[in-house]
Coordinates of C-alpha atoms and ligand atoms in Angstrom, one line a residue:
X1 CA 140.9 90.2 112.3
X2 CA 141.4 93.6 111.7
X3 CA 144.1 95.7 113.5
X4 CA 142.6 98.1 116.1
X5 CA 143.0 101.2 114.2
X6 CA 140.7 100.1 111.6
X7 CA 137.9 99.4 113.7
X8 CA 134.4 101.1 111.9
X9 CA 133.3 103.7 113.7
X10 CA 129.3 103.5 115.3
X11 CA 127.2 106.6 115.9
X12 CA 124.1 106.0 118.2
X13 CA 121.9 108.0 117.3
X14 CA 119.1 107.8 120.0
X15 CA 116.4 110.3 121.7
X16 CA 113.1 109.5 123.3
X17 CA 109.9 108.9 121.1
X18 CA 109.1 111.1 118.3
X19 CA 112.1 113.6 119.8
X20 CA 113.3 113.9 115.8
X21 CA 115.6 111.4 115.3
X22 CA 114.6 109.8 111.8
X23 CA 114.3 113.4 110.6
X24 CA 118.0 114.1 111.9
X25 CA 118.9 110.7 109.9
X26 CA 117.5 111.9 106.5
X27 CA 119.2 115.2 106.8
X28 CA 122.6 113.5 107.7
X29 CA 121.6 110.8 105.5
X30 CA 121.9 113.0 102.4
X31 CA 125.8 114.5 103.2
X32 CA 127.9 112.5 100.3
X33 CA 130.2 110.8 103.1
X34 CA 127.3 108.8 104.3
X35 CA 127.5 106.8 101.3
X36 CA 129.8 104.4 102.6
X37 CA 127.4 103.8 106.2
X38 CA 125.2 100.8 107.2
X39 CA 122.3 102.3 109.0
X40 CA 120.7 100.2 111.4
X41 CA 117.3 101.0 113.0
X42 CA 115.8 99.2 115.7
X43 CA 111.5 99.6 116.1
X44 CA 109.1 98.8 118.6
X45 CA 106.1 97.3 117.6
X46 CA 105.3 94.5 115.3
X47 CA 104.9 96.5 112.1
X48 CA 107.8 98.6 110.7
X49 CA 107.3 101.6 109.1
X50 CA 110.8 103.4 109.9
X51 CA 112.5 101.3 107.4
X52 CA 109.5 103.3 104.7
X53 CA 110.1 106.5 105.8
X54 CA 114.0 106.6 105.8
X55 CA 114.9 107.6 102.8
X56 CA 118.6 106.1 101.6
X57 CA 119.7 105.5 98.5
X58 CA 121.4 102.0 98.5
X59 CA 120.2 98.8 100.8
X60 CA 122.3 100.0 103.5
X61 CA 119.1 99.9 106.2
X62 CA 119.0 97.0 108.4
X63 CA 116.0 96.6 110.5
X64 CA 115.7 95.2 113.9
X65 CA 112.3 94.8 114.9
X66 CA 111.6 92.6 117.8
X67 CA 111.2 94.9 120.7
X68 CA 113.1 97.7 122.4
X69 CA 116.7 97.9 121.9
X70 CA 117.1 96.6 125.7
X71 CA 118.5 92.9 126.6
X72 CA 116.2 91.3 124.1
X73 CA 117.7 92.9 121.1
X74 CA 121.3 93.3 122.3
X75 CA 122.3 89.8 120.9
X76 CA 120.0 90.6 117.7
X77 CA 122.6 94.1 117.6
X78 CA 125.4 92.3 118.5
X79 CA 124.7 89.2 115.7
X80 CA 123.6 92.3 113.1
X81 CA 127.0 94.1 113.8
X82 CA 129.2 90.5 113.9
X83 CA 127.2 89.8 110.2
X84 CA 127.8 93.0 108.8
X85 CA 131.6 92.7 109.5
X86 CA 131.3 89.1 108.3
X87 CA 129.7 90.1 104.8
X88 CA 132.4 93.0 104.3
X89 CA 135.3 90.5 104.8
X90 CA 134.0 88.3 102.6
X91 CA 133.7 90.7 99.7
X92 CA 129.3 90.4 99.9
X93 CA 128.9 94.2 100.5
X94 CA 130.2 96.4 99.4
X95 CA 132.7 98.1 102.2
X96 CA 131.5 100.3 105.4
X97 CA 133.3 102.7 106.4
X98 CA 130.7 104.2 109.2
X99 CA 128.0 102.3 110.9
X100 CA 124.7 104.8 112.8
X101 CA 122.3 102.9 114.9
X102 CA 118.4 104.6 115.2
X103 CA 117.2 103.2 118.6
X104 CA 113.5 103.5 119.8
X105 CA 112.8 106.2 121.7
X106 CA 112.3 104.2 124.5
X107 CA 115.5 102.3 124.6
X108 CA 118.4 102.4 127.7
X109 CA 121.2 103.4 125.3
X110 CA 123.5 102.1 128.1
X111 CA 122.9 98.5 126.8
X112 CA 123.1 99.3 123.0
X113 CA 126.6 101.2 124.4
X114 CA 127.6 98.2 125.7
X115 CA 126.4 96.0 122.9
X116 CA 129.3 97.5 120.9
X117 CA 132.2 98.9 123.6
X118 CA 131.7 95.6 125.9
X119 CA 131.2 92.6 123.4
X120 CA 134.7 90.9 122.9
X121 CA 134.4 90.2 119.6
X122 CA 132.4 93.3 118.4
X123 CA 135.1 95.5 119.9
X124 CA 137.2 94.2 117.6
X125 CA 136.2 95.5 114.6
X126 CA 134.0 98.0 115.9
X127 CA 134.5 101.2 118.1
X128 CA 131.9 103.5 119.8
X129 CA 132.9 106.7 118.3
X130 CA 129.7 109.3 119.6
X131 CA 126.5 109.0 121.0
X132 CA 124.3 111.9 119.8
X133 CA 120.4 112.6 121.4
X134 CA 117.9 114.6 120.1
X135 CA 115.3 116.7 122.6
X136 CA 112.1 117.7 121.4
X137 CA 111.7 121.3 122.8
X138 CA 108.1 120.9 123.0
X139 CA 107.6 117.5 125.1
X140 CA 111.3 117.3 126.5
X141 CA 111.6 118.7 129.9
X142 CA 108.2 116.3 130.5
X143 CA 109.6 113.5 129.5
X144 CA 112.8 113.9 131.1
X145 CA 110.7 113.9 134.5
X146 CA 108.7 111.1 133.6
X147 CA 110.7 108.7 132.0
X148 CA 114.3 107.5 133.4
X149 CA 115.2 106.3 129.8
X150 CA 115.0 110.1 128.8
X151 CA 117.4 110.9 131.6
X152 CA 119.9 108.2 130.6
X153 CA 119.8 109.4 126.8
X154 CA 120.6 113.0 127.8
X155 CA 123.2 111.8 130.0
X156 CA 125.2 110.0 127.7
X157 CA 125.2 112.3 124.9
X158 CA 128.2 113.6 123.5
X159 CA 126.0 116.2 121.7
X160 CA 122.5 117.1 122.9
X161 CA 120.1 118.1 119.8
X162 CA 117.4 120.6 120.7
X163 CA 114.3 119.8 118.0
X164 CA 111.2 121.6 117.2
X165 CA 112.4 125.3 119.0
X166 CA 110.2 126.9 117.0
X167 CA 107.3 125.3 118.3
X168 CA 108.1 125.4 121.9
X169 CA 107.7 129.1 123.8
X170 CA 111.0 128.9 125.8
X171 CA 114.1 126.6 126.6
X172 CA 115.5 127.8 129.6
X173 CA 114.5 125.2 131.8
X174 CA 114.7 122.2 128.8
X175 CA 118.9 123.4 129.1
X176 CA 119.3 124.0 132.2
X177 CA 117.7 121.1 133.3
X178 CA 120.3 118.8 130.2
X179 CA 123.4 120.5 131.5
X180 CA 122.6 119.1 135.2
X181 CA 122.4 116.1 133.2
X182 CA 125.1 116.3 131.2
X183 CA 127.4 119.5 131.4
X184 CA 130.2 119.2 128.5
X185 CA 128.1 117.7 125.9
X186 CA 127.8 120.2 122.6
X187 CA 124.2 121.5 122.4
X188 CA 122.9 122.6 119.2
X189 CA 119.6 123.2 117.2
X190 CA 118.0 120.4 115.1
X191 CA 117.9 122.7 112.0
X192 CA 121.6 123.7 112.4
X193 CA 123.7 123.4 109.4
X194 CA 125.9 121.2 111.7
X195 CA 123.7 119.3 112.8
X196 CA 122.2 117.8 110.0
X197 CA 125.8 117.4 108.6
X198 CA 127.8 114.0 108.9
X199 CA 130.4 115.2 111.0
X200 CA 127.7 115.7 114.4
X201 CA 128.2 111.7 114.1
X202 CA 131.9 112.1 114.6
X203 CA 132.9 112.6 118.1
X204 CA 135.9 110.2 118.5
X205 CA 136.2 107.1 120.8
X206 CA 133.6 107.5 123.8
X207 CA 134.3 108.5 127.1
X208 CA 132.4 107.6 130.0
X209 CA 134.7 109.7 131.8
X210 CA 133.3 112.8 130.3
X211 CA 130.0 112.5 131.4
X212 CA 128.0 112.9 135.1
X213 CA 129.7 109.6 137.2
X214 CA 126.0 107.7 136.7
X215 CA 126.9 107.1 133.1
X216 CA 130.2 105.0 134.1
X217 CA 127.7 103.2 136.9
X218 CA 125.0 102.6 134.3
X219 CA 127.6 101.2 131.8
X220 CA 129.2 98.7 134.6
X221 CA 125.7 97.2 135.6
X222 CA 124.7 96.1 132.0
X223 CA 128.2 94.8 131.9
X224 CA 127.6 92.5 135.2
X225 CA 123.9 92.5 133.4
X226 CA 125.4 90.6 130.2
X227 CA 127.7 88.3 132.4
X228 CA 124.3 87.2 134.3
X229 CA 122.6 86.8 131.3
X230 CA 125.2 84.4 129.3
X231 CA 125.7 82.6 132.8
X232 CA 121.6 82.0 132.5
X233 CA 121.2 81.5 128.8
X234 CA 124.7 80.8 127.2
X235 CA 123.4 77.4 125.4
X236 CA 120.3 79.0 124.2
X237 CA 122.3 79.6 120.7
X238 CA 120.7 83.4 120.9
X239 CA 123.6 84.8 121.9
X240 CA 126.1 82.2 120.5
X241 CA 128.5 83.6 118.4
X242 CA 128.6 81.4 115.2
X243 CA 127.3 83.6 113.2
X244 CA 128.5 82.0 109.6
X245 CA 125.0 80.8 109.1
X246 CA 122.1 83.2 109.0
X247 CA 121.5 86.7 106.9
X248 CA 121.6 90.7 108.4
X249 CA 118.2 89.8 108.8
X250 CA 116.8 89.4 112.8
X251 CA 115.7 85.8 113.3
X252 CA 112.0 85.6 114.6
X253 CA 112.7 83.8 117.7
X254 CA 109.8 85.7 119.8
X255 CA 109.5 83.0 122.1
X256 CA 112.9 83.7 123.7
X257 CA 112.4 86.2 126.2
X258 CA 113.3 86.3 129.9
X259 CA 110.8 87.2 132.3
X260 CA 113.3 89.6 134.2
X261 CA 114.6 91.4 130.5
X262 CA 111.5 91.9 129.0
X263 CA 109.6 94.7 130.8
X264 CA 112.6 96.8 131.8
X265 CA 110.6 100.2 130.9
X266 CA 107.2 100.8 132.3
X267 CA 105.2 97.9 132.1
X268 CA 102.5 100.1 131.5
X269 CA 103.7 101.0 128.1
X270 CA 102.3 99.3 125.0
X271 CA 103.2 99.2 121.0
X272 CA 100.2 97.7 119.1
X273 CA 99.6 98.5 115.1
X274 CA 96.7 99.0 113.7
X275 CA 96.3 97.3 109.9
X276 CA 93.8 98.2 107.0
X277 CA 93.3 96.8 103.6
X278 CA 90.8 99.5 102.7
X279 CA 91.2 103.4 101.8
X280 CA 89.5 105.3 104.5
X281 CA 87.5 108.0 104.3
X282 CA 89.7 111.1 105.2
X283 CA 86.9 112.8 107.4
X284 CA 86.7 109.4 110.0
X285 CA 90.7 109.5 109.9
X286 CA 90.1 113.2 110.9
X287 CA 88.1 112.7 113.6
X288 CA 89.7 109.5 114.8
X289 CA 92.8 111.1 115.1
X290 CA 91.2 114.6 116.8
X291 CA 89.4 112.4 119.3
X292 CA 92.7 110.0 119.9
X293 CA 94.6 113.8 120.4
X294 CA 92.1 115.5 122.1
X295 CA 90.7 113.0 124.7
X296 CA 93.8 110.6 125.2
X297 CA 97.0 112.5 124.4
X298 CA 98.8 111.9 127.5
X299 CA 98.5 108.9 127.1
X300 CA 99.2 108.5 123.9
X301 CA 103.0 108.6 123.8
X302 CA 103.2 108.1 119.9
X303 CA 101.7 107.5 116.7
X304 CA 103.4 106.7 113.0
X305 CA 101.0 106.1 110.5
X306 CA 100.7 105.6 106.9
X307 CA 97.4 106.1 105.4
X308 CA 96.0 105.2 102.5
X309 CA 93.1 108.0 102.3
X310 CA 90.3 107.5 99.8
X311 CA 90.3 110.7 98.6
X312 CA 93.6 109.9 97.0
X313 CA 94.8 106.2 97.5
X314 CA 97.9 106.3 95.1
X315 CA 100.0 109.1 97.7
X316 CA 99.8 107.6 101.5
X317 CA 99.7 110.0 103.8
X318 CA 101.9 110.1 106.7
X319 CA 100.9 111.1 110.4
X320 CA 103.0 111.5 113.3
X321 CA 101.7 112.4 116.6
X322 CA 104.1 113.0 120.2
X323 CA 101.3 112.8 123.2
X324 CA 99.0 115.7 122.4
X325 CA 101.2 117.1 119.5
X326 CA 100.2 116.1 115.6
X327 CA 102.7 117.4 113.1
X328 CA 101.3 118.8 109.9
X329 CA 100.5 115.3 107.9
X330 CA 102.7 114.6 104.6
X331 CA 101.7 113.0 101.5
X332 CA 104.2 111.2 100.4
X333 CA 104.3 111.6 96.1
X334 CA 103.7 107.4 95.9
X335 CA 104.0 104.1 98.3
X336 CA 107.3 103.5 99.6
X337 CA 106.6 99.8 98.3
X338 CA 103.9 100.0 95.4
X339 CA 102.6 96.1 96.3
X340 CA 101.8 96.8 100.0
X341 CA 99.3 99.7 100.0
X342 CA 97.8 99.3 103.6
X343 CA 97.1 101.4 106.0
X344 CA 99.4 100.9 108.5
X345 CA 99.4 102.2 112.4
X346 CA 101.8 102.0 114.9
X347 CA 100.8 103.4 118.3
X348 CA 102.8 103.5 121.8
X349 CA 100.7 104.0 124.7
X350 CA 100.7 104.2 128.7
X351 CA 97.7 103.3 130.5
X352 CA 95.7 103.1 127.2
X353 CA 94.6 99.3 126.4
X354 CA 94.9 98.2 122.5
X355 CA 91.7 97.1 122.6
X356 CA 89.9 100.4 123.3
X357 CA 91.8 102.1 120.5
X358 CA 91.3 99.7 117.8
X359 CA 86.9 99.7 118.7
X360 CA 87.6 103.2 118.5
X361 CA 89.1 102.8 115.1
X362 CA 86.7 100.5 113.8
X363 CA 83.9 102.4 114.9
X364 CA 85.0 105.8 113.1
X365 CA 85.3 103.5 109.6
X366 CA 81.9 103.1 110.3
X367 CA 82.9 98.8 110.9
X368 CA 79.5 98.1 112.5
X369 CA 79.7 95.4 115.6
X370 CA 76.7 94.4 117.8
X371 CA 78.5 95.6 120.9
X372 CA 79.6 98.8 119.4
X373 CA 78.4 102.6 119.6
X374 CA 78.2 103.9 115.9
X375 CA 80.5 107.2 114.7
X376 CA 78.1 109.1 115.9
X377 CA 77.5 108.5 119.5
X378 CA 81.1 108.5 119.7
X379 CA 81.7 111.6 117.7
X380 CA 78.7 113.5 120.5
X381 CA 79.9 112.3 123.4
X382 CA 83.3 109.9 123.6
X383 CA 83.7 109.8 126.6
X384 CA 80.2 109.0 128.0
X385 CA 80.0 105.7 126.5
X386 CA 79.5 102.9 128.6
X387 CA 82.2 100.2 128.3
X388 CA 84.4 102.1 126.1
X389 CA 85.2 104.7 129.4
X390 CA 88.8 103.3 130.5
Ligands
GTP1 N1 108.8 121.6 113.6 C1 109.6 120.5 113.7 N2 109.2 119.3 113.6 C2 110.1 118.3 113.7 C3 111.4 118.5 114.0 N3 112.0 117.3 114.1 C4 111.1 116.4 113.9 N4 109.9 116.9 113.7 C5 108.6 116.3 113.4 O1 108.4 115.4 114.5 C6 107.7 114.2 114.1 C7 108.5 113.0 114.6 O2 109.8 113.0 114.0 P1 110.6 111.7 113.8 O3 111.9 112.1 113.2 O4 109.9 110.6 113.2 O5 110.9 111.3 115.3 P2 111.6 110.0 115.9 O6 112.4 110.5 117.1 O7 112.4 109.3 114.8 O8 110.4 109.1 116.3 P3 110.4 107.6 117.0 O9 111.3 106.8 116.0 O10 109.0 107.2 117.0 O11 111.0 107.7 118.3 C8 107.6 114.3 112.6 O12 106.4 114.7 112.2 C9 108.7 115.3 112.2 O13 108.4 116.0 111.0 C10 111.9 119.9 114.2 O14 113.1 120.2 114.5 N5 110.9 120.9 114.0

């Protein structure tokens, strides 16, 4: 057991979907002192493809993958952390000195707060030491009205990162509107020096106390949450705490979910992927994507892709899209992992069923079905065609 004053420092690092927050990890990622720090990243959606495009030099990046970073993976975090100490002790890696924690952009952070302040025997060797949130200029005053998890991660921030100012046309409102959220956090730009420099993870040990009284509120109800929970499920062995046995890895025990943890956000949003072997043609991605952007953005809350494009299969491209917004696509110079050369999709959406998107898909490949439009009836008229109208 170590002695309080040794306890490893964790950064979460959090902001709602595609706000910026990967990019933020790369550029902190690179300062020399973050060669000591586990990075852990949480995904939703069944295929990762955070874990591809974070680029750090060592095999520091554990991967949680089994949901949102809400009640379902708080005992996954809690196990992760409770294995990484166990590993250091035990001489098996290599010493951390700083541990930074990606959530989704639709995770509570009050859970994933408590996960480390509120856990006995995590609080032991860890200590919450800064929660930093990234804003996207462009997409961030609507998504703080329309989503409460928004709100919370704003409110909870000991430093507020404003992304993408160049695209957006003004700010005003987007601060005015995060100081009534949170008045004393530090605000800065995304493409700050500071910023993107290790020290924007260092805040010192939280303080509730700091913030707007509904973070201390927020904090006590996952708290009495957790106790409910272990009351319900303590002999389930998720959340028991022998962890001697099983690797960083997160064990794939999807069939443990409780009905009343599950859908804490908006039942109404969906993660689906989209998988394929072949290299497609880059003018169907093209219009795939423009009629996806064009027709459904709003309901499209995010995209990550990697392509393989047939024009040149060996250098994947990689798309992100925020609602209606697609950032400039980048080739990447080679696969991330040279034996898995798919295509692989990752889509959040409100209101927007998986199947409709992935007809779409299949349809702009040009993947004939007997019940399917071709390209180009779709491509004339999208949203005229009978049974794909949602
Ligand atoms: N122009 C501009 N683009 C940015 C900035 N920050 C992020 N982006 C772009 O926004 C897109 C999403 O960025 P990510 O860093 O993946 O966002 P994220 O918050 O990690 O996304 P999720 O993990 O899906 O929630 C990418 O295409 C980035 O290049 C910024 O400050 N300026």
């Amino acid at each position: 057991m170590s002695a309080l004053n040794d306890r490893i420092p964790v950064a979460i690092l959090t902001g709602f979907l595609g706000a910026g927050k990967s990019t933020l990890l790369n550029r902190i990622l690179k300062d020399p002192v973050m060669k000591d720090a586990a990075v852990i990243i949480n995904e939703f959606g069944d295929v990762g493809i955070d874990h591809l495009l974070v680029e750090s030099s060592g095999d520091s990046i554990i991967e949680l993958s089994d949901g949102c970073l809400c009640c379902t993976v708080r005992g996954e975090l809690v196990d992760t952390l409770a294995n990484l100490m166990d590993a250091v002790q035990t001489g098996r890696v290599k010493p951390v000195k700083r541990v930074v924690i990606e959530t989704t952009g639709l995770a509570d952070p009050a859970p994933v707060m408590q996960a480390i302040m509120g856990n006995p025997i995590i609080a032991q060797n860890f200590e919450l030491d800064g929660v930093v949130t990234v804003i996207d200029a462009v997409n961030g005053l609507q998504t703080l009205d329309n989503h409460e998890e928004a709100r919370k991660q704003a409110a909870v921030a000991d430093r507020l990162i404003i992304s993408k100012r160049s695209m957006a046309e003004q700010t005003d409102a987007l601060e005015r509107r995060l100081r009534a959220l949170n008045p004393r956090a530090v605000m800065m730009d995304a493409d700050s020096a500071e910023a993107g420099s290790a020290t924007v993870l260092v805040n010192g040990l939280y303080d509730p106390a700091t913030k707007i009284a509904d973070v201390g509120r927020w904090l006590q109800d996952e708290d009495a949450h957790e106790a409910h929970h272990n009351h319900d499920h303590g002999r389930d062995g998720h959340h028991d705490h022998d962890h001697g046995h099983h690797d960083h890895h997160h064990h794939h025990d999807h069939g443990h979910q409780d009905p009343h943890d599950v859908n804490r956000h908006d039942a109404s949003i969906r993660s689906f992927s989209i998988v394929e072997e072949k290299p497609i043609d880059p003018m169907a991605l093209d219009m795939f994507i423009d009629l996806l952007r064009s027709a459904h953005g709003e309901k499209l809350l995010r995209m990550k892709a990697i392509v393989s494009v047939s024009d040149r299969p060996e250098r994947p491209l990689v798309l992100h899209g925020v609602q209606s917004i697609f950032h400039p696509p980048v080739r990447l110079p080679a696969w991330p992992d040279p034996k898995d050369r798919r295509t692989r999709m990752v889509l959040i959406t409100r209101d927007l069923p998986e199947a409709f998107v992935k007809d779409l898909f299949d349809a702009f490949l040009g993947k004939p079905r007997i019940d399917m439009p071709d390209r180009a009836a779709l491509s004339d008229n999208p949203l005229a065609i009978p049974g794909l109208r949602i």
